[in-house]
């Protein structure tokens, strides 16, 4: 499962809806994919911070590549 937190977004979409998302990484810049909204902004939920939590299953090449890319970005770099 790939999840993405979108900060400071106060759109009026409730949890459970789908959104199309384009993420610019690697050679996948011209692709967009559907994510489901797991949590919504305070106007539609009890979460205090504005923003969305999105999720998609790692079924295809794009979501697997996005998941791999984000995991690489989270690993600390080591300099020898």
PDB file of N, CA and C in Angstrom:
ATOM      1  N   UNK A   1       0.851  -1.172   0.000  1.00  0.00           N
ATOM      2  CA  UNK A   1       0.000   0.000   0.000  1.00  0.00           C
ATOM      3  C   UNK A   1       0.893   1.230   0.000  1.00  0.00           C
ATOM      4  N   UNK A   2       0.608   2.136  -0.893  1.00  0.00           N
ATOM      5  CA  UNK A   2       1.298   3.418  -0.940  1.00  0.00           C
ATOM      6  C   UNK A   2       0.365   4.473  -0.370  1.00  0.00           C
ATOM      7  N   UNK A   3       0.868   5.241   0.584  1.00  0.00           N
ATOM      8  CA  UNK A   3       0.052   6.323   1.136  1.00  0.00           C
ATOM      9  C   UNK A   3       0.782   7.638   0.960  1.00  0.00           C
ATOM     10  N   UNK A   4       0.017   8.690   0.745  1.00  0.00           N
ATOM     11  CA  UNK A   4       0.560  10.032   0.529  1.00  0.00           C
ATOM     12  C   UNK A   4      -0.239  10.998   1.383  1.00  0.00           C
ATOM     13  N   UNK A   5       0.472  11.812   2.158  1.00  0.00           N
ATOM     14  CA  UNK A   5      -0.188  12.857   2.939  1.00  0.00           C
ATOM     15  C   UNK A   5      -0.035  14.173   2.183  1.00  0.00           C
ATOM     16  N   UNK A   6      -1.168  14.820   1.924  1.00  0.00           N
ATOM     17  CA  UNK A   6      -1.196  16.117   1.257  1.00  0.00           C
ATOM     18  C   UNK A   6      -1.474  17.147   2.339  1.00  0.00           C
ATOM     19  N   UNK A   7      -0.478  17.975   2.641  1.00  0.00           N
ATOM     20  CA  UNK A   7      -0.593  18.966   3.718  1.00  0.00           C
ATOM     21  C   UNK A   7      -1.287  20.232   3.225  1.00  0.00           C
ATOM     22  N   UNK A   8      -1.918  20.932   4.150  1.00  0.00           N
ATOM     23  CA  UNK A   8      -2.501  22.257   3.914  1.00  0.00           C
ATOM     24  C   UNK A   8      -3.450  22.291   2.722  1.00  0.00           C
ATOM     25  N   UNK A   9      -4.251  21.289   2.599  1.00  0.00           N
ATOM     26  CA  UNK A   9      -5.266  21.236   1.549  1.00  0.00           C
ATOM     27  C   UNK A   9      -6.626  21.222   2.230  1.00  0.00           C
ATOM     28  N   UNK A  10      -7.448  22.195   1.930  1.00  0.00           N
ATOM     29  CA  UNK A  10      -8.746  22.296   2.591  1.00  0.00           C
ATOM     30  C   UNK A  10      -9.875  22.126   1.574  1.00  0.00           C
ATOM     31  N   UNK A  11      -9.729  21.168   0.691  1.00  0.00           N
ATOM     32  CA  UNK A  11     -10.758  20.871  -0.295  1.00  0.00           C
ATOM     33  C   UNK A  11     -11.955  20.238   0.407  1.00  0.00           C
ATOM     34  N   UNK A  12     -13.076  20.197  -0.239  1.00  0.00           N
ATOM     35  CA  UNK A  12     -14.291  19.713   0.417  1.00  0.00           C
ATOM     36  C   UNK A  12     -14.645  18.278   0.040  1.00  0.00           C
ATOM     37  N   UNK A  13     -13.683  17.447  -0.211  1.00  0.00           N
ATOM     38  CA  UNK A  13     -13.960  16.054  -0.565  1.00  0.00           C
ATOM     39  C   UNK A  13     -13.948  15.188   0.690  1.00  0.00           C
ATOM     40  N   UNK A  14     -14.978  14.397   0.905  1.00  0.00           N
ATOM     41  CA  UNK A  14     -15.016  13.524   2.088  1.00  0.00           C
ATOM     42  C   UNK A  14     -14.200  12.251   1.887  1.00  0.00           C
ATOM     43  N   UNK A  15     -13.857  11.607   2.980  1.00  0.00           N
ATOM     44  CA  UNK A  15     -13.145  10.328   2.921  1.00  0.00           C
ATOM     45  C   UNK A  15     -13.986   9.321   2.150  1.00  0.00           C
ATOM     46  N   UNK A  16     -13.305   8.435   1.417  1.00  0.00           N
ATOM     47  CA  UNK A  16     -13.980   7.413   0.631  1.00  0.00           C
ATOM     48  C   UNK A  16     -14.060   7.745  -0.844  1.00  0.00           C
ATOM     49  N   UNK A  17     -13.921   9.020  -1.191  1.00  0.00           N
ATOM     50  CA  UNK A  17     -13.930   9.394  -2.601  1.00  0.00           C
ATOM     51  C   UNK A  17     -12.567   9.116  -3.214  1.00  0.00           C
ATOM     52  N   UNK A  18     -12.530   9.118  -4.535  1.00  0.00           N
ATOM     53  CA  UNK A  18     -11.285   8.895  -5.261  1.00  0.00           C
ATOM     54  C   UNK A  18     -10.817  10.200  -5.896  1.00  0.00           C
ATOM     55  N   UNK A  19      -9.508  10.364  -6.002  1.00  0.00           N
ATOM     56  CA  UNK A  19      -8.914  11.501  -6.695  1.00  0.00           C
ATOM     57  C   UNK A  19      -7.838  10.979  -7.637  1.00  0.00           C
ATOM     58  N   UNK A  20      -7.623  11.709  -8.728  1.00  0.00           N
ATOM     59  CA  UNK A  20      -6.532  11.368  -9.645  1.00  0.00           C
ATOM     60  C   UNK A  20      -5.333  12.206  -9.244  1.00  0.00           C
ATOM     61  N   UNK A  21      -4.182  11.567  -9.208  1.00  0.00           N
ATOM     62  CA  UNK A  21      -2.975  12.217  -8.707  1.00  0.00           C
ATOM     63  C   UNK A  21      -1.838  12.004  -9.692  1.00  0.00           C
ATOM     64  N   UNK A  22      -1.121  13.079  -9.981  1.00  0.00           N
ATOM     65  CA  UNK A  22       0.085  12.988 -10.803  1.00  0.00           C
ATOM     66  C   UNK A  22       1.258  13.364  -9.914  1.00  0.00           C
ATOM     67  N   UNK A  23       2.229  12.469  -9.820  1.00  0.00           N
ATOM     68  CA  UNK A  23       3.426  12.685  -9.016  1.00  0.00           C
ATOM     69  C   UNK A  23       4.611  12.703  -9.970  1.00  0.00           C
ATOM     70  N   UNK A  24       5.417  13.741  -9.908  1.00  0.00           N
ATOM     71  CA  UNK A  24       6.554  13.882 -10.811  1.00  0.00           C
ATOM     72  C   UNK A  24       7.773  13.199 -10.218  1.00  0.00           C
ATOM     73  N   UNK A  25       8.060  11.992 -10.680  1.00  0.00           N
ATOM     74  CA  UNK A  25       9.228  11.248 -10.235  1.00  0.00           C
ATOM     75  C   UNK A  25       9.678  10.345 -11.368  1.00  0.00           C
ATOM     76  N   UNK A  26      10.967  10.076 -11.401  1.00  0.00           N
ATOM     77  CA  UNK A  26      11.548   9.135 -12.350  1.00  0.00           C
ATOM     78  C   UNK A  26      11.094   9.482 -13.771  1.00  0.00           C
ATOM     79  N   UNK A  27      10.730   8.481 -14.541  1.00  0.00           N
ATOM     80  CA  UNK A  27      10.264   8.709 -15.912  1.00  0.00           C
ATOM     81  C   UNK A  27       8.745   8.600 -15.999  1.00  0.00           C
ATOM     82  N   UNK A  28       8.070   8.785 -14.891  1.00  0.00           N
ATOM     83  CA  UNK A  28       6.618   8.597 -14.815  1.00  0.00           C
ATOM     84  C   UNK A  28       5.853   9.925 -14.808  1.00  0.00           C
ATOM     85  N   UNK A  29       6.433  10.990 -15.351  1.00  0.00           N
ATOM     86  CA  UNK A  29       5.846  12.326 -15.219  1.00  0.00           C
ATOM     87  C   UNK A  29       4.539  12.507 -15.984  1.00  0.00           C
ATOM     88  N   UNK A  30       4.273  11.690 -16.968  1.00  0.00           N
ATOM     89  CA  UNK A  30       3.061  11.864 -17.765  1.00  0.00           C
ATOM     90  C   UNK A  30       1.921  10.948 -17.332  1.00  0.00           C
ATOM     91  N   UNK A  31       2.092  10.245 -16.213  1.00  0.00           N
ATOM     92  CA  UNK A  31       1.071   9.321 -15.731  1.00  0.00           C
ATOM     93  C   UNK A  31       0.359   9.899 -14.509  1.00  0.00           C
ATOM     94  N   UNK A  32      -0.921   9.622 -14.419  1.00  0.00           N
ATOM     95  CA  UNK A  32      -1.672   9.939 -13.208  1.00  0.00           C
ATOM     96  C   UNK A  32      -2.469   8.703 -12.825  1.00  0.00           C
ATOM     97  N   UNK A  33      -2.730   8.559 -11.539  1.00  0.00           N
ATOM     98  CA  UNK A  33      -3.416   7.365 -11.056  1.00  0.00           C
ATOM     99  C   UNK A  33      -4.427   7.725  -9.976  1.00  0.00           C
ATOM    100  N   UNK A  34      -5.363   6.823  -9.770  1.00  0.00           N
ATOM    101  CA  UNK A  34      -6.434   7.034  -8.806  1.00  0.00           C
ATOM    102  C   UNK A  34      -6.001   6.614  -7.412  1.00  0.00           C
ATOM    103  N   UNK A  35      -6.246   7.492  -6.445  1.00  0.00           N
ATOM    104  CA  UNK A  35      -6.012   7.211  -5.032  1.00  0.00           C
ATOM    105  C   UNK A  35      -7.327   7.410  -4.300  1.00  0.00           C
ATOM    106  N   UNK A  36      -7.531   6.673  -3.218  1.00  0.00           N
ATOM    107  CA  UNK A  36      -8.723   6.844  -2.389  1.00  0.00           C
ATOM    108  C   UNK A  36      -8.371   7.755  -1.212  1.00  0.00           C
ATOM    109  N   UNK A  37      -9.305   8.612  -0.824  1.00  0.00           N
ATOM    110  CA  UNK A  37      -9.100   9.499   0.318  1.00  0.00           C
ATOM    111  C   UNK A  37      -9.396   8.713   1.587  1.00  0.00           C
ATOM    112  N   UNK A  38      -8.370   8.531   2.425  1.00  0.00           N
ATOM    113  CA  UNK A  38      -8.548   7.822   3.692  1.00  0.00           C
ATOM    114  C   UNK A  38      -9.033   8.745   4.794  1.00  0.00           C
ATOM    115  N   UNK A  39      -8.543   9.979   4.806  1.00  0.00           N
ATOM    116  CA  UNK A  39      -9.005  10.961   5.784  1.00  0.00           C
ATOM    117  C   UNK A  39      -9.150  12.297   5.079  1.00  0.00           C
ATOM    118  N   UNK A  40     -10.042  13.096   5.578  1.00  0.00           N
ATOM    119  CA  UNK A  40     -10.378  14.361   4.943  1.00  0.00           C
ATOM    120  C   UNK A  40     -10.066  15.525   5.873  1.00  0.00           C
ATOM    121  N   UNK A  41     -10.131  16.766   5.365  1.00  0.00           N
ATOM    122  CA  UNK A  41      -9.859  17.936   6.196  1.00  0.00           C
ATOM    123  C   UNK A  41     -10.895  18.116   7.303  1.00  0.00           C
ATOM    124  N   UNK A  42     -10.619  19.000   8.272  1.00  0.00           N
ATOM    125  CA  UNK A  42     -11.497  19.182   9.434  1.00  0.00           C
ATOM    126  C   UNK A  42     -12.950  19.496   9.088  1.00  0.00           C
ATOM    127  N   UNK A  43     -13.193  20.108   7.945  1.00  0.00           N
ATOM    128  CA  UNK A  43     -14.580  20.409   7.580  1.00  0.00           C
ATOM    129  C   UNK A  43     -15.396  19.139   7.351  1.00  0.00           C
ATOM    130  N   UNK A  44     -14.716  17.994   7.118  1.00  0.00           N
ATOM    131  CA  UNK A  44     -15.409  16.731   6.854  1.00  0.00           C
ATOM    132  C   UNK A  44     -15.016  15.617   7.814  1.00  0.00           C
ATOM    133  N   UNK A  45     -14.118  15.894   8.750  1.00  0.00           N
ATOM    134  CA  UNK A  45     -13.703  14.839   9.686  1.00  0.00           C
ATOM    135  C   UNK A  45     -13.282  15.466  11.012  1.00  0.00           C
ATOM    136  N   UNK A  46     -12.907  14.625  11.959  1.00  0.00           N
ATOM    137  CA  UNK A  46     -12.492  15.098  13.282  1.00  0.00           C
ATOM    138  C   UNK A  46     -10.986  15.305  13.387  1.00  0.00           C
ATOM    139  N   UNK A  47     -10.267  15.134  12.309  1.00  0.00           N
ATOM    140  CA  UNK A  47      -8.818  15.350  12.314  1.00  0.00           C
ATOM    141  C   UNK A  47      -8.562  16.852  12.341  1.00  0.00           C
ATOM    142  N   UNK A  48      -7.623  17.281  13.161  1.00  0.00           N
ATOM    143  CA  UNK A  48      -7.435  18.714  13.375  1.00  0.00           C
ATOM    144  C   UNK A  48      -6.604  19.407  12.300  1.00  0.00           C
ATOM    145  N   UNK A  49      -5.727  18.698  11.610  1.00  0.00           N
ATOM    146  CA  UNK A  49      -4.869  19.371  10.636  1.00  0.00           C
ATOM    147  C   UNK A  49      -5.491  19.319   9.244  1.00  0.00           C
ATOM    148  N   UNK A  50      -5.385  20.432   8.500  1.00  0.00           N
ATOM    149  CA  UNK A  50      -5.924  20.427   7.147  1.00  0.00           C
ATOM    150  C   UNK A  50      -5.066  19.549   6.244  1.00  0.00           C
ATOM    151  N   UNK A  51      -5.702  18.788   5.415  1.00  0.00           N
ATOM    152  CA  UNK A  51      -4.978  17.931   4.485  1.00  0.00           C
ATOM    153  C   UNK A  51      -5.699  16.625   4.262  1.00  0.00           C
ATOM    154  N   UNK A  52      -5.123  15.828   3.387  1.00  0.00           N
ATOM    155  CA  UNK A  52      -5.686  14.534   3.032  1.00  0.00           C
ATOM    156  C   UNK A  52      -4.668  13.443   3.279  1.00  0.00           C
ATOM    157  N   UNK A  53      -5.153  12.253   3.534  1.00  0.00           N
ATOM    158  CA  UNK A  53      -4.325  11.056   3.510  1.00  0.00           C
ATOM    159  C   UNK A  53      -4.881  10.198   2.392  1.00  0.00           C
ATOM    160  N   UNK A  54      -4.050   9.939   1.371  1.00  0.00           N
ATOM    161  CA  UNK A  54      -4.454   9.176   0.200  1.00  0.00           C
ATOM    162  C   UNK A  54      -3.781   7.818   0.221  1.00  0.00           C
ATOM    163  N   UNK A  55      -4.395   6.834  -0.427  1.00  0.00           N
ATOM    164  CA  UNK A  55      -3.804   5.498  -0.467  1.00  0.00           C
ATOM    165  C   UNK A  55      -4.145   4.801  -1.776  1.00  0.00           C
ATOM    166  N   UNK A  56      -3.223   3.939  -2.211  1.00  0.00           N
ATOM    167  CA  UNK A  56      -3.443   3.089  -3.384  1.00  0.00           C
ATOM    168  C   UNK A  56      -2.696   1.782  -3.174  1.00  0.00           C
ATOM    169  N   UNK A  57      -3.277   0.697  -3.687  1.00  0.00           N
ATOM    170  CA  UNK A  57      -2.595  -0.598  -3.609  1.00  0.00           C
ATOM    171  C   UNK A  57      -1.429  -0.620  -4.589  1.00  0.00           C
ATOM    172  N   UNK A  58      -0.378  -1.329  -4.247  1.00  0.00           N
ATOM    173  CA  UNK A  58       0.790  -1.459  -5.115  1.00  0.00           C
ATOM    174  C   UNK A  58       0.567  -2.589  -6.117  1.00  0.00           C
ATOM    175  N   UNK A  59      -0.383  -2.390  -7.022  1.00  0.00           N
ATOM    176  CA  UNK A  59      -0.731  -3.425  -7.994  1.00  0.00           C
ATOM    177  C   UNK A  59       0.047  -3.322  -9.292  1.00  0.00           C
ATOM    178  N   UNK A  60       0.308  -2.113  -9.738  1.00  0.00           N
ATOM    179  CA  UNK A  60       0.917  -1.942 -11.049  1.00  0.00           C
ATOM    180  C   UNK A  60       2.319  -1.381 -10.981  1.00  0.00           C
ATOM    181  N   UNK A  61       2.892  -1.178 -12.158  1.00  0.00           N
ATOM    182  CA  UNK A  61       4.256  -0.652 -12.262  1.00  0.00           C
ATOM    183  C   UNK A  61       4.381   0.726 -11.626  1.00  0.00           C
ATOM    184  N   UNK A  62       3.388   1.600 -11.866  1.00  0.00           N
ATOM    185  CA  UNK A  62       3.474   2.972 -11.380  1.00  0.00           C
ATOM    186  C   UNK A  62       3.454   3.033  -9.866  1.00  0.00           C
ATOM    187  N   UNK A  63       2.501   2.362  -9.217  1.00  0.00           N
ATOM    188  CA  UNK A  63       2.420   2.432  -7.756  1.00  0.00           C
ATOM    189  C   UNK A  63       3.596   1.721  -7.099  1.00  0.00           C
ATOM    190  N   UNK A  64       4.082   0.644  -7.704  1.00  0.00           N
ATOM    191  CA  UNK A  64       5.283  -0.011  -7.156  1.00  0.00           C
ATOM    192  C   UNK A  64       6.498   0.901  -7.283  1.00  0.00           C
ATOM    193  N   UNK A  65       6.636   1.569  -8.425  1.00  0.00           N
ATOM    194  CA  UNK A  65       7.760   2.488  -8.627  1.00  0.00           C
ATOM    195  C   UNK A  65       7.671   3.666  -7.661  1.00  0.00           C
ATOM    196  N   UNK A  66       6.471   4.183  -7.427  1.00  0.00           N
ATOM    197  CA  UNK A  66       6.290   5.283  -6.474  1.00  0.00           C
ATOM    198  C   UNK A  66       6.646   4.834  -5.065  1.00  0.00           C
ATOM    199  N   UNK A  67       6.210   3.652  -4.681  1.00  0.00           N
ATOM    200  CA  UNK A  67       6.523   3.118  -3.355  1.00  0.00           C
ATOM    201  C   UNK A  67       8.032   2.935  -3.193  1.00  0.00           C
ATOM    202  N   UNK A  68       8.696   2.371  -4.201  1.00  0.00           N
ATOM    203  CA  UNK A  68      10.154   2.199  -4.159  1.00  0.00           C
ATOM    204  C   UNK A  68      10.859   3.546  -4.058  1.00  0.00           C
ATOM    205  N   UNK A  69      10.396   4.522  -4.843  1.00  0.00           N
ATOM    206  CA  UNK A  69      11.001   5.853  -4.841  1.00  0.00           C
ATOM    207  C   UNK A  69      10.896   6.507  -3.463  1.00  0.00           C
ATOM    208  N   UNK A  70       9.718   6.441  -2.840  1.00  0.00           N
ATOM    209  CA  UNK A  70       9.555   7.079  -1.533  1.00  0.00           C
ATOM    210  C   UNK A  70      10.366   6.369  -0.457  1.00  0.00           C
ATOM    211  N   UNK A  71      10.485   5.063  -0.559  1.00  0.00           N
ATOM    212  CA  UNK A  71      11.314   4.332   0.410  1.00  0.00           C
ATOM    213  C   UNK A  71      12.786   4.727   0.274  1.00  0.00           C
ATOM    214  N   UNK A  72      13.254   4.919  -0.952  1.00  0.00           N
ATOM    215  CA  UNK A  72      14.643   5.345  -1.169  1.00  0.00           C
ATOM    216  C   UNK A  72      14.875   6.743  -0.608  1.00  0.00           C
ATOM    217  N   UNK A  73      13.879   7.622  -0.728  1.00  0.00           N
ATOM    218  CA  UNK A  73      14.016   8.987  -0.233  1.00  0.00           C
ATOM    219  C   UNK A  73      14.052   9.037   1.289  1.00  0.00           C
ATOM    220  N   UNK A  74      13.479   8.034   1.955  1.00  0.00           N
ATOM    221  CA  UNK A  74      13.433   8.008   3.414  1.00  0.00           C
ATOM    222  C   UNK A  74      14.685   7.409   4.023  1.00  0.00           C
ATOM    223  N   UNK A  75      15.464   6.641   3.240  1.00  0.00           N
ATOM    224  CA  UNK A  75      16.671   6.015   3.777  1.00  0.00           C
ATOM    225  C   UNK A  75      17.750   7.073   3.981  1.00  0.00           C
ATOM    226  N   UNK A  76      18.424   7.049   5.120  1.00  0.00           N
ATOM    227  CA  UNK A  76      19.498   8.024   5.349  1.00  0.00           C
ATOM    228  C   UNK A  76      20.684   7.756   4.428  1.00  0.00           C
ATOM    229  N   UNK A  77      21.265   8.824   3.933  1.00  0.00           N
ATOM    230  CA  UNK A  77      22.449   8.699   3.080  1.00  0.00           C
ATOM    231  C   UNK A  77      23.685   8.535   3.938  1.00  0.00           C
ATOM    232  N   UNK A  78      24.610   7.714   3.480  1.00  0.00           N
ATOM    233  CA  UNK A  78      25.870   7.530   4.198  1.00  0.00           C
ATOM    234  C   UNK A  78      27.013   7.998   3.313  1.00  0.00           C
ATOM    235  N   UNK A  79      27.885   8.785   3.891  1.00  0.00           N
ATOM    236  CA  UNK A  79      29.057   9.271   3.178  1.00  0.00           C
ATOM    237  C   UNK A  79      30.279   8.628   3.804  1.00  0.00           C
ATOM    238  N   UNK A  80      31.095   7.995   2.986  1.00  0.00           N
ATOM    239  CA  UNK A  80      32.325   7.353   3.487  1.00  0.00           C
ATOM    240  C   UNK A  80      33.539   8.176   3.157  1.00  0.00           C
TER     241      UNK A  80
END
